[in-house]
Amino acid sequence: MMRFIHTADIHLGHPFLGLQNVPEKLATLIANATTTSFSKMIDLAIAEKIDFICISGDLFDSQNQSIHLLDFLITQFNRLAAENIMVYLSYGNHDYQPQQNAGVSWPSNVREFDNSVKTYYQSLPDGKTVAITGFSYGQQHVKTEVINQFPLKQTQRCDFQIGMYHGGIDGANGNYAPFKVSELLTKGYDYWALGHIHQRQILNEVPFVGYVGSLQGQNSKETGAKGFYLVEEENGKLVPYFEETTSILWRTALVKLPQTVTQRELLNNLYTNLVTNNQHSWQIINIELDMTLTDTLLLRLNDGTTTLQLNEILQQNNQYLWINNISYVHEEQGARLPELDEQFWLATAKKVFNFENIHQVALKKIPELFIAEYFEQEAVQTKLKKQALELMQQELADVGSDMDEDNTD
């Protein structure tokens, strides 16, 4: 019975963006998160005695790999070689290889795909033969529909055929080997191991066509459990089963609390809610807070004081939780000051909160690339707009309050 692993979008060496002042024990875990998850997968592959692993693109986070990561991978692949487990490796838009890893000597059990569609064959212990067909990116953008180059299932040479494809469905972004599910199905393959999308998605049940997602979430958008598919042959079909490898879980938590007057009450209520609902080891959490806040509490929330104090309490109590951000989502927010014209605000914010302005004002003399990339994110710019609006509303409300007091004389 054939068994193999489908994985993709591992992004070894990818830094977690947007985190500040994390405790040392979490910082160490973050630095090793992607390699830890990869090692977990290799451990299971050996324990389950699988036949091979399909890596469908973006094993690395960039085309320039460090010696440390290459040494790590060679060690892991050698562990598989000792157990006669093959590795089929394709490169995606992040780790594209114009010269196909010149100078890197992988162990003998690793089969690389080059920039043209190629098929490898493997004989299985039960006498069956499996064909694995795929390709690699030779440049960052591949605008052609590479699926057109894939052959039909070669039934005369194999019992099963697996397609490895790193690309975007239905031309959602034409830069990444666009394809349609119907085009995949016409090939007659038994399984399509897709890569490029970091969230698990099933596009077709039988034969299975789907994205496995990443091994480890790497930012606040990549929430929930991450891992790989362990695929098993069952009654002539190839059926995937999800296996989790997450070492650090990113989570968004909507927290609804009763009205609170003091900062201590707010912190205690948040702490109790988070600890009660913690069912994982380390979590990095973005809190969406739904409650009525006083002006003072809202100010402390917006300037980061509440996040800082809550993290201090969590660490003092040895909780495996880190709060990345707290945002205010109460319905009544924004209705506090009808005098601030919404259309005027939206038009102005669009001009002010764009990356060009942010660069000129704040980032021009900062050389670190990861900082600039963080502020390029649409979610970050939206957060800046939201916090600016809340602060303006609060300031204007205070002015209105002062005017009311003046009029009482």
Coordinates of C-alpha atoms in Angstrom, one line a residue, residues 63-219:
Q63 CA 16.5 31.8 -3.9
N64 CA 19.6 32.5 -1.8
Q65 CA 19.9 29.9 0.8
S66 CA 22.3 30.1 3.8
I67 CA 24.9 27.4 4.5
H68 CA 23.2 26.7 7.8
L69 CA 19.9 25.9 6.1
L70 CA 21.5 23.8 3.4
D71 CA 23.4 21.8 6.1
F72 CA 20.2 21.3 8.0
L73 CA 18.3 20.0 4.9
I74 CA 21.1 17.7 3.8
T75 CA 21.1 16.2 7.3
Q76 CA 17.3 15.7 7.2
F77 CA 17.4 14.2 3.7
N78 CA 20.1 11.9 4.7
R79 CA 17.9 10.6 7.5
L80 CA 15.3 9.8 4.9
A81 CA 17.9 8.2 2.6
A82 CA 18.9 5.8 5.4
E83 CA 15.2 4.6 5.4
N84 CA 15.0 4.4 1.6
I85 CA 12.5 7.3 1.5
M86 CA 12.6 9.4 -1.7
V87 CA 12.2 13.2 -2.0
Y88 CA 10.7 14.9 -5.0
L89 CA 11.6 18.5 -4.9
S90 CA 10.3 21.4 -7.0
Y91 CA 11.1 25.1 -6.6
G92 CA 8.4 27.9 -6.5
N93 CA 8.3 31.6 -7.0
H94 CA 10.3 32.3 -3.8
D95 CA 13.1 29.8 -4.2
Y96 CA 13.2 29.7 -8.0
Q97 CA 16.5 28.3 -9.4
P98 CA 17.8 29.8 -12.7
Q99 CA 20.7 27.3 -12.6
Q100 CA 19.0 24.7 -10.5
N101 CA 21.0 24.8 -7.3
A102 CA 24.4 24.9 -8.9
G103 CA 27.0 23.7 -6.3
V104 CA 24.5 22.0 -4.0
S105 CA 24.9 18.2 -3.8
W106 CA 21.8 16.7 -2.4
P107 CA 21.8 13.1 -1.2
S108 CA 21.0 10.4 -3.7
N109 CA 17.4 10.0 -2.7
V110 CA 16.5 13.6 -3.8
R111 CA 15.0 14.2 -7.3
E112 CA 14.9 17.8 -8.4
F113 CA 12.5 19.1 -11.1
D114 CA 14.0 21.6 -13.5
N115 CA 12.3 24.4 -15.4
S116 CA 10.5 22.1 -17.8
V117 CA 7.9 19.5 -17.0
K118 CA 9.4 16.2 -16.1
T119 CA 8.2 12.8 -14.8
Y120 CA 10.0 10.5 -12.4
Y121 CA 9.0 6.9 -11.8
Q122 CA 9.3 4.9 -8.6
S123 CA 8.7 1.2 -8.0
L124 CA 6.8 0.4 -4.8
P125 CA 7.4 -2.6 -2.4
D126 CA 4.0 -4.1 -3.5
G127 CA 5.2 -4.2 -7.2
K128 CA 3.2 -1.2 -8.3
T129 CA 4.7 1.9 -10.0
V130 CA 4.0 5.5 -9.3
A131 CA 4.8 8.4 -11.7
I132 CA 5.5 11.9 -10.2
T133 CA 5.2 14.8 -12.7
G134 CA 6.2 18.4 -11.9
F135 CA 8.3 21.4 -12.7
S136 CA 10.3 24.2 -11.1
Y137 CA 10.3 28.0 -11.5
G138 CA 13.3 29.3 -13.3
Q139 CA 12.3 32.9 -12.5
Q140 CA 10.1 34.6 -10.0
H141 CA 7.2 35.0 -12.3
V142 CA 5.8 32.3 -14.5
K143 CA 3.0 33.7 -16.6
T144 CA 2.4 30.7 -18.9
E145 CA -0.1 28.0 -18.2
V146 CA 2.5 25.3 -17.5
I147 CA -0.4 22.8 -17.0
N148 CA -0.5 22.6 -20.8
Q149 CA 2.9 20.9 -20.8
F150 CA 1.8 18.1 -18.4
P151 CA 1.3 14.8 -20.2
L152 CA -1.9 12.7 -19.8
K153 CA -1.6 9.8 -17.3
Q154 CA 0.7 7.3 -18.7
T155 CA -1.3 4.2 -17.7
Q156 CA 1.0 1.9 -19.7
R157 CA 3.9 2.8 -17.4
C158 CA 2.4 3.4 -14.0
D159 CA -0.5 2.4 -11.7
F160 CA -0.7 5.9 -10.1
Q161 CA 0.3 9.3 -11.3
I162 CA 0.8 12.4 -9.1
G163 CA 1.0 16.0 -10.3
M164 CA 3.1 18.5 -8.4
Y165 CA 2.1 22.1 -9.3
H166 CA 3.0 25.4 -7.7
G167 CA 0.6 28.0 -9.1
G168 CA -2.5 30.1 -8.8
I169 CA -6.0 28.9 -9.6
D170 CA -8.1 30.4 -12.4
G171 CA -5.6 33.2 -13.1
A172 CA -6.3 35.0 -9.8
N173 CA -2.7 36.2 -10.2
G174 CA -1.4 35.6 -13.7
N175 CA 2.2 35.8 -12.5
Y176 CA 2.2 32.3 -10.9
A177 CA 1.6 29.5 -13.4
P178 CA -2.2 30.0 -13.7
F179 CA -4.4 27.0 -14.1
K180 CA -8.0 25.8 -13.9
V181 CA -9.2 22.8 -11.9
S182 CA -10.8 21.4 -15.1
E183 CA -7.5 21.5 -16.8
L184 CA -5.9 19.4 -14.1
L185 CA -8.7 16.9 -14.2
T186 CA -8.4 16.3 -17.9
K187 CA -4.9 14.8 -17.3
G188 CA -6.4 11.8 -15.5
Y189 CA -4.0 11.9 -12.6
D190 CA -4.7 10.3 -9.2
Y191 CA -3.6 13.2 -7.0
W192 CA -2.6 16.8 -7.5
A193 CA -0.2 18.1 -4.8
L194 CA -0.5 21.8 -5.1
G195 CA 1.6 24.6 -3.6
H196 CA 1.6 28.4 -3.5
I197 CA -1.5 29.1 -1.3
H198 CA -0.7 29.1 2.4
Q199 CA -4.1 28.0 3.6
R200 CA -5.4 24.4 3.1
Q201 CA -7.9 24.3 0.3
I202 CA -9.6 21.3 -1.3
L203 CA -10.5 22.1 -4.9
N204 CA -11.7 18.6 -5.8
E205 CA -12.4 15.5 -3.8
V206 CA -11.8 12.5 -6.2
P207 CA -9.2 12.7 -7.5
F208 CA -7.9 14.9 -4.8
V209 CA -6.8 18.4 -6.0
G210 CA -5.7 20.7 -3.2
Y211 CA -3.4 23.1 -1.5
V212 CA -1.8 21.7 1.7
G213 CA -0.9 25.2 3.1
S214 CA 2.3 25.9 5.0
L215 CA 4.0 23.8 7.7
Q216 CA 4.2 26.8 10.1
G217 CA 2.2 30.0 10.1
Q218 CA 4.6 33.0 9.7
N219 CA 2.4 36.0 10.2

